[in-house]
XYZ file of C-alpha atoms in Angstrom:
749
model
C 7.795 61.067 18.696
C 6.373 59.905 21.956
C 3.818 57.554 23.439
C 1.414 57.861 26.330
C 0.444 55.150 28.810
C -2.144 52.613 27.809
C -5.565 52.622 29.413
C -8.511 50.302 29.541
C -9.929 47.256 31.270
C -7.736 44.369 32.378
C -9.438 41.091 31.577
C -8.646 37.705 30.114
C -7.352 37.997 26.561
C -8.423 34.613 25.193
C -11.823 32.949 25.042
C -11.979 29.517 26.649
C -12.466 27.580 23.437
C -9.311 29.015 21.843
C -7.273 26.893 24.257
C -8.165 23.854 22.196
C -7.975 25.452 18.764
C -4.284 25.495 17.980
C -3.821 22.104 19.625
C -6.754 20.357 17.989
C -5.548 21.155 14.500
C -2.702 18.714 14.837
C -5.057 15.913 15.781
C -7.415 16.652 12.928
C -4.523 16.769 10.487
C -3.648 13.226 11.504
C 0.064 13.879 11.481
C 0.226 14.659 7.757
C 0.448 18.358 8.519
C 0.717 19.131 12.185
C 0.306 22.822 12.767
C -0.675 22.542 16.396
C 1.406 21.683 19.405
C 3.233 18.360 19.189
C 1.486 15.489 21.001
C 2.596 11.909 21.487
C -0.289 10.676 19.342
C 0.871 11.422 15.794
C 3.834 13.168 17.402
C 5.919 15.193 14.896
C 8.730 15.989 17.334
C 10.998 13.161 16.170
C 10.380 14.112 12.545
C 10.713 17.884 13.005
C 13.555 17.815 15.499
C 16.338 17.238 12.948
C 15.060 20.243 10.967
C 14.495 22.836 13.698
C 16.388 21.473 16.718
C 19.655 20.187 15.320
C 21.950 22.093 17.681
C 23.913 20.366 20.474
C 21.557 19.398 23.279
C 18.481 21.045 21.781
C 15.133 19.445 22.631
C 11.967 20.088 20.631
C 9.367 20.106 23.403
C 6.534 20.614 20.946
C 6.254 21.806 17.383
C 6.705 25.438 18.335
C 9.265 25.414 21.161
C 12.771 24.076 21.561
C 14.956 24.289 24.644
C 18.740 24.146 24.554
C 21.116 22.677 27.061
C 21.990 26.274 27.991
C 18.316 26.824 28.969
C 17.746 29.092 25.975
C 14.183 28.821 24.686
C 13.558 29.299 20.982
C 10.122 30.113 19.635
C 9.501 28.683 16.152
C 7.154 31.140 14.483
C 5.289 30.684 11.169
C 5.816 34.302 10.107
C 8.529 36.570 8.683
C 10.205 39.574 10.278
C 9.862 42.507 7.879
C 10.343 45.462 10.196
C 7.028 45.238 12.025
C 8.392 43.451 15.095
C 5.504 40.984 15.179
C 7.741 37.936 15.543
C 9.259 39.371 18.693
C 5.827 40.162 20.124
C 4.611 36.631 19.371
C 7.681 35.217 21.109
C 6.921 37.540 24.020
C 3.379 36.135 24.266
C 4.639 32.547 24.174
C 7.325 33.329 26.748
C 4.849 34.904 29.147
C 2.573 31.864 29.085
C 5.628 29.675 29.576
C 7.047 31.801 32.431
C 10.281 32.034 30.479
C 13.206 34.341 31.090
C 12.870 36.890 28.269
C 16.612 37.454 28.249
C 17.068 33.785 27.310
C 14.411 33.632 24.602
C 15.236 33.525 20.917
C 13.043 33.297 17.847
C 13.306 31.826 14.382
C 10.978 31.683 11.425
C 9.568 28.207 10.907
C 11.058 26.328 7.943
C 9.196 26.551 4.644
C 8.861 22.789 4.269
C 5.082 22.465 4.468
C 4.999 21.408 8.113
C 4.371 24.877 9.500
C 1.432 27.117 8.657
C -0.894 29.128 10.884
C -4.476 28.075 10.391
C -5.478 30.817 12.828
C -4.112 33.471 10.447
C -6.091 31.907 7.603
C -9.167 31.856 9.797
C -8.830 35.604 10.423
C -8.743 36.237 6.667
C -11.549 33.895 5.630
C -13.922 34.062 8.578
C -13.116 37.020 10.843
C -15.138 36.914 14.021
C -16.163 33.273 13.604
C -16.590 31.670 17.007
C -18.149 28.388 17.896
C -18.900 26.116 20.771
C -16.270 23.729 22.111
C -18.075 20.987 20.211
C -17.683 22.841 16.887
C -14.120 24.024 17.350
C -12.435 20.769 16.243
C -14.468 20.937 13.032
C -13.409 24.531 12.406
C -9.798 23.706 13.210
C -9.782 20.810 10.776
C -11.402 22.902 8.056
C -8.976 25.801 8.326
C -6.009 23.474 8.696
C -6.833 21.803 5.393
C -7.458 25.175 3.719
C -4.101 26.397 5.040
C -2.376 23.302 3.757
C -3.916 23.487 0.291
C -3.199 27.209 0.024
C 0.407 26.941 1.253
C -0.674 29.590 3.722
C 2.571 30.425 5.477
C 1.828 34.139 5.287
C 2.870 37.376 6.933
C 0.313 40.031 6.085
C -3.097 41.418 6.871
C -1.957 42.460 10.336
C -2.717 38.889 11.362
C 0.434 37.660 13.094
C -0.130 38.820 16.673
C -3.919 38.828 16.722
C -4.232 35.359 15.191
C -1.111 33.197 15.505
C 0.073 34.873 18.681
C -3.193 35.190 20.543
C -4.871 31.962 19.524
C -1.859 29.745 18.927
C 1.507 30.585 20.388
C 0.079 31.459 23.777
C -1.447 27.994 23.850
C 1.879 26.454 22.860
C 3.649 28.282 25.677
C 1.039 27.350 28.270
C 1.134 23.716 27.137
C 4.939 23.571 27.346
C 4.881 25.019 30.846
C 2.405 22.374 32.027
C 4.449 19.618 30.370
C 7.604 20.783 32.148
C 5.785 20.960 35.471
C 4.404 17.451 34.992
C 7.859 16.105 34.193
C 9.367 17.708 37.285
C 6.484 16.553 39.494
C 7.009 12.971 38.381
C 10.754 13.121 38.991
C 10.389 14.792 42.389
C 7.351 12.675 43.360
C 5.258 15.708 44.278
C 1.949 17.156 43.145
C 2.159 19.386 40.030
C 0.196 21.998 41.943
C 3.086 22.408 44.366
C 5.532 23.422 41.634
C 5.947 27.033 40.619
C 7.624 28.475 37.539
C 9.442 31.745 36.895
C 12.219 32.920 34.561
C 12.649 29.480 32.974
C 13.031 27.763 36.343
C 10.939 25.137 38.164
C 10.742 25.299 41.966
C 9.285 23.205 44.773
C 9.303 25.372 47.875
C 8.573 22.647 50.438
C 11.591 20.539 49.506
C 13.807 23.415 48.421
C 14.369 21.836 45.024
C 14.700 23.829 41.815
C 15.766 23.092 38.254
C 16.125 24.734 34.885
C 13.596 24.077 32.150
C 16.435 22.479 30.194
C 16.796 19.799 32.853
C 13.304 18.466 32.172
C 12.917 19.347 28.471
C 13.509 15.800 27.230
C 11.084 14.292 29.752
C 8.481 16.938 28.914
C 8.744 16.158 25.206
C 7.836 12.525 25.925
C 4.483 13.461 27.457
C 1.047 13.810 25.971
C -0.156 17.327 25.481
C -2.378 18.870 28.170
C -5.978 18.672 26.998
C -6.819 22.218 28.012
C -3.734 24.250 29.003
C -4.627 27.135 31.278
C -3.988 30.577 29.840
C -3.153 33.542 32.034
C -5.560 36.308 32.867
C -4.456 39.816 32.071
C -3.742 40.610 35.712
C -1.248 37.727 35.766
C 0.766 38.872 32.753
C 4.462 39.386 33.300
C 5.508 40.205 29.724
C 2.325 40.717 27.734
C 1.166 44.307 27.831
C 4.692 45.567 28.464
C 7.229 47.096 26.093
C 9.710 44.214 26.126
C 12.878 44.788 24.125
C 12.456 43.487 20.591
C 14.644 40.563 19.585
C 15.043 41.761 15.990
C 16.570 45.152 16.810
C 20.143 44.223 17.912
C 21.079 42.373 14.697
C 19.665 45.232 12.641
C 21.766 47.706 14.566
C 25.026 45.756 14.507
C 24.675 44.676 10.869
C 24.411 40.941 11.464
C 20.799 40.745 10.276
C 20.539 38.759 7.048
C 18.118 39.915 4.361
C 17.252 38.180 1.132
C 19.696 40.306 -0.806
C 22.509 39.038 1.479
C 21.773 35.347 0.890
C 23.474 32.696 -1.180
C 25.344 29.396 -0.914
C 28.379 29.450 1.347
C 30.419 27.008 -0.741
C 29.792 28.237 -4.290
C 30.553 31.547 -6.022
C 27.454 33.532 -6.987
C 27.048 35.519 -10.181
C 24.699 38.481 -10.566
C 21.733 39.096 -12.831
C 20.009 42.323 -13.796
C 16.725 42.144 -15.676
C 14.421 44.330 -17.743
C 10.814 43.358 -18.369
C 8.618 44.580 -21.175
C 7.402 48.091 -20.315
C 3.742 47.291 -21.011
C 2.156 44.479 -19.057
C 1.541 41.441 -21.277
C 4.095 42.327 -23.953
C 6.889 39.979 -25.062
C 10.390 40.658 -26.348
C 10.174 40.898 -30.150
C 13.856 41.609 -30.854
C 17.056 42.173 -28.938
C 20.373 43.659 -30.048
C 23.006 42.832 -27.430
C 26.074 43.374 -29.619
C 27.587 46.051 -27.401
C 26.683 44.248 -24.165
C 28.492 41.025 -25.084
C 31.877 42.771 -25.136
C 31.392 44.664 -21.880
C 33.435 43.914 -18.791
C 32.297 41.071 -16.549
C 29.419 39.876 -18.750
C 28.896 36.102 -18.638
C 25.539 35.458 -20.315
C 22.730 37.392 -21.976
C 19.312 35.746 -21.929
C 16.082 36.435 -23.796
C 13.466 34.954 -21.467
C 10.478 36.016 -23.574
C 8.776 38.403 -21.159
C 12.075 39.859 -19.929
C 15.765 39.968 -20.765
C 18.572 39.233 -18.313
C 22.278 39.899 -18.173
C 24.445 37.726 -15.910
C 27.800 39.175 -14.888
C 30.414 38.962 -12.168
C 28.891 41.938 -10.320
C 25.497 43.587 -10.231
C 26.970 46.851 -11.526
C 28.460 45.152 -14.570
C 25.184 43.339 -15.233
C 23.115 46.516 -14.970
C 25.450 48.563 -17.170
C 25.409 45.910 -19.876
C 21.636 45.620 -19.642
C 21.245 49.325 -20.336
C 23.178 48.981 -23.572
C 20.791 46.374 -25.021
C 18.256 47.614 -27.550
C 14.909 45.825 -27.477
C 11.554 45.960 -29.184
C 8.344 44.414 -27.882
C 5.158 42.891 -29.190
C 2.005 44.982 -29.330
C -0.717 44.814 -26.666
C -4.224 46.208 -26.339
C -2.936 48.712 -23.783
C -0.163 50.313 -25.836
C -2.079 53.554 -26.353
C -3.521 53.766 -22.843
C -2.740 56.638 -20.491
C -3.969 57.653 -17.042
C -6.707 59.901 -18.413
C -8.109 56.983 -20.398
C -8.080 54.767 -17.296
C -10.060 57.301 -15.301
C -12.394 57.758 -18.276
C -13.178 54.038 -17.971
C -13.986 54.530 -14.307
C -16.249 57.476 -15.066
C -18.143 55.596 -17.774
C -18.714 52.614 -15.471
C -19.969 54.856 -12.672
C -22.266 56.706 -15.072
C -23.724 53.407 -16.287
C -24.399 52.220 -12.730
C -26.172 55.406 -11.731
C -27.825 55.748 -8.345
C -28.908 52.130 -7.965
C -26.657 49.913 -10.102
C -23.482 48.010 -9.343
C -22.569 45.372 -6.801
C -24.179 45.893 -3.412
C -21.689 46.084 -0.533
C -23.984 47.418 2.163
C -27.682 48.247 2.161
C -29.633 49.640 5.077
C -33.051 51.239 4.719
C -33.760 53.120 1.499
C -30.924 55.516 0.731
C -32.442 56.852 -2.506
C -35.791 57.686 -0.933
C -34.130 59.265 2.098
C -31.942 61.343 -0.199
C -34.979 62.565 -2.127
C -36.615 63.703 1.118
C -33.487 65.244 2.689
C -33.430 68.917 3.566
C -29.879 69.252 2.251
C -28.104 67.100 -0.328
C -24.325 67.007 -0.761
C -22.551 65.387 -3.725
C -18.832 64.732 -4.023
C -16.425 62.707 -6.144
C -12.969 61.617 -5.014
C -10.034 60.174 -6.939
C -6.914 58.300 -5.938
C -4.099 57.097 -8.239
C -2.268 53.810 -8.575
C 0.476 53.446 -5.961
C 3.694 51.426 -5.809
C 5.102 49.833 -2.671
C 8.627 51.305 -2.900
C 10.212 48.908 -0.417
C 13.725 49.842 0.655
C 15.043 46.399 -0.282
C 14.256 45.958 -4.003
C 12.923 42.667 -5.319
C 15.671 40.057 -5.313
C 16.251 36.330 -5.216
C 19.313 34.096 -5.336
C 18.642 30.727 -6.947
C 20.736 27.619 -7.498
C 19.324 24.848 -9.676
C 21.212 21.569 -9.940
C 20.647 17.806 -9.829
C 16.856 18.076 -9.794
C 16.881 20.434 -6.843
C 16.592 24.160 -6.299
C 17.677 26.390 -3.422
C 16.462 29.965 -3.112
C 17.478 32.809 -0.803
C 14.948 35.620 -0.907
C 12.815 38.111 1.005
C 9.208 36.939 0.841
C 6.022 37.247 2.858
C 4.817 33.837 1.632
C 7.655 31.294 1.746
C 5.587 28.292 0.637
C 4.269 30.130 -2.411
C 7.833 31.266 -3.107
C 8.765 27.591 -3.001
C 6.024 26.832 -5.527
C 7.152 29.689 -7.814
C 10.761 28.477 -7.670
C 9.645 24.942 -8.457
C 7.815 26.179 -11.541
C 10.798 28.212 -12.723
C 13.320 25.463 -12.064
C 11.170 22.650 -13.441
C 11.302 20.608 -10.231
C 8.755 19.574 -7.610
C 8.022 21.890 -4.679
C 9.371 19.227 -2.319
C 12.734 19.558 -4.069
C 12.963 23.304 -3.357
C 14.636 24.607 -0.209
C 13.687 28.129 0.857
C 16.310 29.864 2.981
C 14.268 32.338 5.021
C 15.639 35.760 5.914
C 14.456 39.065 7.256
C 12.614 41.277 4.788
C 13.680 44.839 4.022
C 10.133 46.121 3.721
C 7.133 44.252 2.400
C 3.960 46.348 2.698
C 2.193 43.582 0.744
C 4.513 43.575 -2.280
C 6.263 40.393 -1.208
C 3.016 38.474 -1.035
C 3.685 38.044 -4.754
C 6.549 35.879 -5.992
C 7.033 36.882 -9.628
C 10.660 37.756 -8.930
C 11.280 34.301 -7.434
C 9.953 32.673 -10.598
C 12.261 34.854 -12.696
C 15.330 34.035 -10.602
C 14.691 30.292 -10.806
C 14.287 30.496 -14.575
C 17.552 32.421 -14.911
C 19.462 30.047 -12.631
C 18.165 27.028 -14.530
C 19.328 28.546 -17.817
C 22.681 29.594 -16.350
C 23.623 26.351 -14.625
C 25.182 28.007 -11.571
C 24.004 30.124 -8.586
C 22.673 33.517 -9.660
C 21.688 36.482 -7.501
C 19.009 38.415 -9.396
C 18.383 41.992 -8.229
C 15.812 44.380 -9.621
C 16.890 47.976 -10.111
C 14.781 50.649 -8.446
C 13.482 51.558 -11.895
C 12.426 47.959 -12.543
C 10.823 47.809 -9.103
C 8.765 50.954 -9.676
C 7.681 50.068 -13.206
C 6.656 46.442 -12.542
C 4.965 46.423 -9.169
C 1.678 44.849 -8.117
C 0.012 48.206 -7.588
C -2.554 49.627 -5.209
C -5.584 50.199 -7.484
C -6.605 53.629 -8.666
C -10.217 54.502 -8.001
C -13.042 57.016 -8.266
C -15.630 57.123 -5.503
C -18.892 59.080 -5.730
C -21.039 60.107 -2.794
C -24.452 61.615 -2.249
C -25.447 62.392 1.308
C -28.544 63.841 2.886
C -29.070 65.923 6.019
C -32.362 66.606 7.779
C -33.451 70.037 9.033
C -31.455 69.595 12.239
C -28.240 68.805 10.341
C -28.249 65.075 11.118
C -27.048 62.700 8.395
C -30.000 60.629 7.178
C -28.787 59.197 3.864
C -25.486 57.836 2.520
C -25.121 56.706 -1.091
C -21.683 55.627 -2.294
C -20.535 54.113 -5.613
C -16.908 53.260 -6.345
C -14.782 51.230 -8.759
C -12.724 48.794 -6.716
C -13.371 45.161 -5.906
C -12.809 45.801 -2.223
C -10.196 43.915 -0.251
C -11.154 43.366 2.469
C -14.879 43.606 1.885
C -15.400 45.713 4.999
C -13.238 48.575 3.683
C -16.026 50.871 2.376
C -18.566 50.014 5.081
C -19.777 52.539 7.662
C -21.936 50.426 9.974
C -20.390 52.153 13.016
C -21.858 55.512 11.930
C -25.511 55.918 12.904
C -26.932 56.828 9.500
C -30.338 55.184 8.972
C -30.358 54.806 5.185
C -27.200 53.548 3.493
C -26.330 52.187 0.053
C -22.729 51.264 -0.782
C -22.017 49.741 -4.195
C -19.116 49.041 -6.521
C -18.604 48.522 -10.241
C -16.099 46.264 -11.968
C -13.618 48.012 -14.273
C -10.722 46.217 -16.015
C -7.277 47.654 -15.372
C -4.099 47.588 -17.471
C -1.907 47.134 -14.394
C -1.634 44.145 -12.112
C -2.980 44.656 -8.607
C -1.563 43.543 -5.293
C -1.983 44.124 -1.590
C -0.749 47.574 -0.567
C -0.488 48.482 3.093
C -4.044 48.515 4.558
C -5.339 47.433 1.119
C -8.815 48.863 0.359
C -8.870 50.799 3.611
C -6.184 53.091 2.175
C -8.621 54.367 -0.454
C -11.836 54.223 1.517
C -10.348 55.819 4.609
C -9.721 58.898 2.468
C -13.069 58.704 0.679
C -15.298 58.110 3.697
C -13.683 60.500 6.153
C -13.410 63.261 3.555
C -17.119 62.992 2.823
C -18.042 62.879 6.519
C -16.131 66.143 6.841
C -18.101 67.608 3.945
C -21.357 66.574 5.597
C -20.230 68.230 8.831
C -19.404 71.450 6.990
C -22.762 71.433 5.189
C -24.494 70.920 8.543
C -22.577 73.831 10.035
C -21.213 71.454 12.661
C -17.810 70.969 14.235
C -16.178 67.986 12.438
C -15.306 66.289 15.727
C -18.742 66.792 17.285
C -20.468 65.712 14.075
C -18.598 62.399 14.112
C -19.038 62.036 17.853
C -22.809 62.180 17.503
C -22.797 59.668 14.641
C -20.817 57.270 16.842
C -23.166 57.311 19.838
C -24.013 53.620 19.240
C -20.347 52.633 18.803
C -18.657 53.308 22.156
C -15.194 51.985 21.218
C -15.063 54.158 18.109
C -16.319 57.124 20.080
C -13.730 56.648 22.820
C -10.917 56.579 20.268
C -12.239 59.682 18.497
C -12.530 61.511 21.800
C -9.043 60.382 22.763
C -7.457 61.872 19.650
C -9.377 65.133 20.040
C -8.363 65.401 23.687
C -4.701 64.778 22.826
C -4.778 67.527 20.201
C -6.683 69.967 22.435
C -9.115 70.088 19.528
C -10.694 73.469 20.199
C -7.467 75.311 20.921
C -6.499 78.090 18.560
C -3.864 77.774 15.835
C -1.643 80.403 14.202
C -2.823 82.135 11.059
C -2.451 79.870 8.024
C -2.593 76.656 10.048
C -5.383 74.088 10.095
C -6.490 71.043 12.063
C -8.286 67.993 10.666
C -9.682 64.826 12.185
C -10.468 61.361 10.821
C -11.159 57.874 12.128
C -11.130 54.420 10.594
C -11.606 50.809 11.613
C -9.429 48.223 9.881
C -8.045 44.768 10.656
C -9.869 44.695 13.974
C -8.363 47.957 15.260
C -9.875 51.421 15.562
C -7.698 54.465 14.975
C -8.454 58.177 15.111
C -5.998 60.891 14.122
C -5.817 64.651 14.292
C -3.378 66.401 11.962
C -2.071 69.941 12.341
C -0.990 71.490 9.031
C 1.038 74.585 8.235
C -0.183 76.182 4.991
C 2.073 79.239 5.012
C 4.614 77.760 2.583
C 4.378 76.605 -1.010
C 3.383 73.087 0.063
C 1.290 71.873 2.999
C 3.487 70.807 5.892
C 2.144 68.431 8.525
C 3.556 69.579 11.853
C 1.847 67.219 14.309
C -0.258 64.080 14.238
C -2.141 62.921 17.320
C -3.083 59.256 17.117
C -5.378 57.278 19.410
C -5.603 53.527 18.809
C -7.686 50.700 20.235
C -6.223 47.382 19.078
C -8.105 45.442 21.720
C -5.027 44.949 23.872
C -1.492 46.123 23.166
C 0.724 43.086 23.723
C 3.813 45.276 23.240
C 2.814 48.965 23.555
C 6.097 50.267 22.162
C 5.730 47.996 19.145
C 2.158 49.158 18.530
C 3.219 52.796 18.807
C 6.020 52.176 16.291
C 3.551 50.642 13.855
C 1.168 53.588 14.214
C 4.041 55.962 13.473
C 5.118 53.869 10.496
C 1.601 53.701 9.064
C 1.148 57.450 9.461
C 4.415 58.236 7.655
C 3.622 55.761 4.867
C 0.091 57.153 4.526
C 1.176 60.789 4.538
C 3.877 60.041 1.961
C 1.306 58.618 -0.430
C -1.238 61.346 0.269
C 1.207 64.197 -0.236
C 3.408 63.033 -3.102
C 2.754 59.700 -4.749
C 1.063 58.666 -7.979
C 1.797 56.020 -10.567
C 0.769 57.325 -13.977
C 0.608 55.734 -17.422
C 1.608 56.872 -20.897
C 1.476 54.595 -23.930
C 0.589 51.748 -21.591
C 3.782 52.035 -19.533
C 4.447 53.366 -16.033
C 6.074 56.796 -16.149
C 7.705 56.824 -12.699
C 11.107 55.242 -12.177
C 12.861 56.195 -8.936
C 12.631 58.370 -5.851
C 13.101 61.581 -7.822
C 9.653 61.147 -9.409
C 8.137 58.841 -6.776
C 9.377 60.606 -3.623
C 9.321 59.478 -0.008
C 8.744 61.657 3.041
C 12.112 62.659 4.467
C 13.063 63.108 8.096
C 12.990 66.906 7.944
C 9.402 66.804 6.613
C 8.090 64.227 9.089
C 5.647 65.491 11.721
C 5.855 65.038 15.456
C 3.636 62.060 16.278
C 2.012 61.329 19.618
C 0.175 58.054 20.218
C -2.244 56.990 22.924
C -3.335 53.376 23.392
C -6.743 52.268 24.639
C -7.127 48.603 25.578
C -10.826 48.450 24.785
C -11.416 44.764 23.998
C -8.764 42.463 25.492
C -10.595 39.338 24.312
C -10.395 40.421 20.670
C -7.047 41.668 19.418
C -6.730 43.896 16.388
C -3.822 44.364 14.021
C -1.006 46.892 14.267
C 0.881 47.022 10.971
C -1.837 48.492 8.773
C -4.526 50.336 10.796
C -2.409 53.453 11.355
C -2.502 54.338 7.661
C -6.187 54.892 6.633
C -6.912 58.018 8.726
C -3.702 59.803 7.730
C -4.769 61.127 4.315
C -8.217 62.436 5.339
C -6.862 64.000 8.546
C -4.366 65.858 6.335
C -6.838 67.001 3.667
C -9.463 67.939 6.245
C -6.828 70.088 7.958
C -6.018 71.768 4.644
C -9.717 72.612 4.248
C -9.866 73.975 7.788
C -6.914 76.275 7.050
C -7.776 77.404 3.530
C -11.309 76.386 2.580
C -9.835 74.328 -0.262
C -11.321 70.839 -0.392
C -8.872 68.249 -1.722
C -10.823 65.541 -3.520
C -8.011 64.058 -5.567
C -4.676 62.723 -4.378
C -1.799 63.337 -4.249
C -2.017 66.708 -2.549
C 1.116 67.947 -4.333
C -0.652 68.197 -7.688
C -2.825 70.994 -6.248
C 0.186 73.044 -5.128
C 2.672 72.572 -7.961
C-alpha cells in the first residue's frame, strides 16, 4: 500500500470567528462546565489541576494543556484512541499552534468526570455547516455547550474528532497557550511581546540573547487572563500540520504497553471473571435455568440469573465460559420468535409497495421526478438489498466493575465515557458522580462502543457479587447481541432523455437515515429528484456502524448511477463526470481516481474495473477497483482511492484511514450478512462471519487533494461507502452480471 503527495491550495484553515468559539464556551458555562480554555475569570485550573496535572512540577496552563518541569507538554483531549490515530493528530494540531517540540509532546484522554466535553463535536452532529457572525458565536457556543453537558457528549465517533475538536478547539487552545507564555516571558524580561519568538517549546529574545523553556514560564502563564482572540497560523506557516508526524499511539501498541479495556482492573484487589449469555431473541427473559453441572465445575464462584441474561463468575474467564456452556436455559416467548430473514425483507417489500411512487417520508425533492420519468426517453428500474451487519471488533465487549461503599469503578473500552458512567451508575445503584471511569485505548469501535449495554451488565454483576469482576463477552455473544447496521431495500426509477442525460431520479428505501444526508444526491446535476423513505419496525436493535447510512446508500446510489450509464451507452466515469460539472470538488476527486487507475487502459481477460464516488462526513472520496473474476470468487486486486478531506492534517493518518475503510467496506460487501431464524441471529464467529485476510487484501493507492482548507472533513468513515459499489461495478464490467444484493459471496457460492 502506498500514498501519493497531497495537492491543493494552501490557505488559512480556520475562519476568524472560530478563534472565539472554543474559548467563549467556558465563559458562557459560567464555570459550572468549562469546556473552553481556562481563563482567570471562572478559572477551572485550580479545580482541574489535581485531577489532570498531579505529577511532580506539572502546571495546568489552561484546561487542555499541562507542562511538566521537564518541559514535556501534554495535550488533554476529550476523545478516545481506538485505532484511528485522531488523538495524535489533534495533539499535533495543538502543538503546531503552540510551537511545541513534537518529540516532547504527550497526550491523554480527558477524564470522564463531566468537566470535559467537546461542544464543537456536538455542533458538527447537530448543525453541520452552521456559521454565524462574531456577535452570534457566543450564543451558539453557549447553546451547544449546554446541549453537550445535558447529553454527556464526551464522544468519539462520526469522524468528528479532528474536523471539530481539533480544528475549532485544540488549535485555539494551543495558540492561546503560546500567547500566554510569551506574555509571561515579556513581563519577566521587560520587553515587548512582539520581540519574543517561539520554536520547539522554547522562548527567545534575540536582542538580549535570552531564552527559556516553556516550563520556566508555565506557572506565570497560568496566572494570566486568556487572550481575547488568539492568532491562528495560516497554512503557509504550519510546521507540523499537513505533515505526516509520527503518531504517539503507535509505540505503546508495538511494545505491548498499551492498555485496553480488557487489560484494566484495580491494582490492589484480585479480580474474578464473568462470562455471560443473553436470551437469543431480543426482548426475551430467562424462564428457567438448570446450573446443576456448572456449580461443581472447577473455579466457579457464583452463578447469577439476571433476568435478561445469565452469568457465571469464576477464577478465570475460561472456567467461567466452560461452566456457562453447561447451563441449560429456557426463555420467555416474544413476538419475534418465528421471524426469519425472509420475513423481515417481506416487511420491507410490503412497506415499499404501500408507499408506491409518491408515498413515504420526503428526504429530498427537486422538480417533479414523476412527471419527468413519465416523459423520459428511457426508464430504468432497479432494486437493491443489503443485510444486517455486525461490527466484529477485535476486542470483544468487556468491562471490569467494582462496586463498594456507595461507589463504582469501571475499566472499559468505550466511545462515550460519560454515558458509560451513567450506565454503570444505573447498574450499580449509585449516582453518576460516584462512578469513576478509567479510560483506556479501544481495540476497535466502529460505532459499537457508542452503546454501553455491556457496562450496565458488568455493574449489575459486580453489585451482586460484592467484589471486582471482569466481564468478557465471547465472540459468539458479541456477534449475536450487537447493535446492528440496519438491513434495507432501496428501489430506484431513473429517466434518460434522447441524448442519454439523466433527467429523473426517484428513490424509495426503508431506513431512517443517519445522517440525513446519506441518500441525497444534490451534487449530481439531475433536474428532477425525489428521495423518500418508509418506516419499518425491526426485530434487531440498531446502532451506528462505520459510515452509518452512507454504507448502504453508497452502494445503492453508485450502483444505480452505473446502471444509468450503461443504459445511456456511456462510459461510467464520463457519465459521472458530466453529472458533476456543477460540483468541482467532487469532479476533481473523481478525475483523480480515474487518472490514478489509468481508467481507459486495458485489462486481462476475465478482469473488470469499476468506479464509484461518495460524499460523507464532510469528505469526498472516489475509488476505482480492479477485480479478477477468473477464480471461483471475485478477487479485488487493486483499489485506487482519491480523497478530499478539506485539508489533511496528517497525510499518513488520512491514508491509513482510507485503507482501513476500504478493507472494512470490502469485507462487508464480499462476505458479511447477519441472518435470522426463529428470531435469533444465526452467525456466531469468524467461521460464519468472516473477515478479509491479508492474502485477500488488494493493493491500495491513495491520493490526497486539499480542496477546502477552511472546512475539514472526516477521515475514519468516508473511505468505506465507495468500496462496495466500486467492487460490484467492476464485477459487472468483467462479466455483465449486475450485483444488486449483498454480500457478493452469495452469488458465487
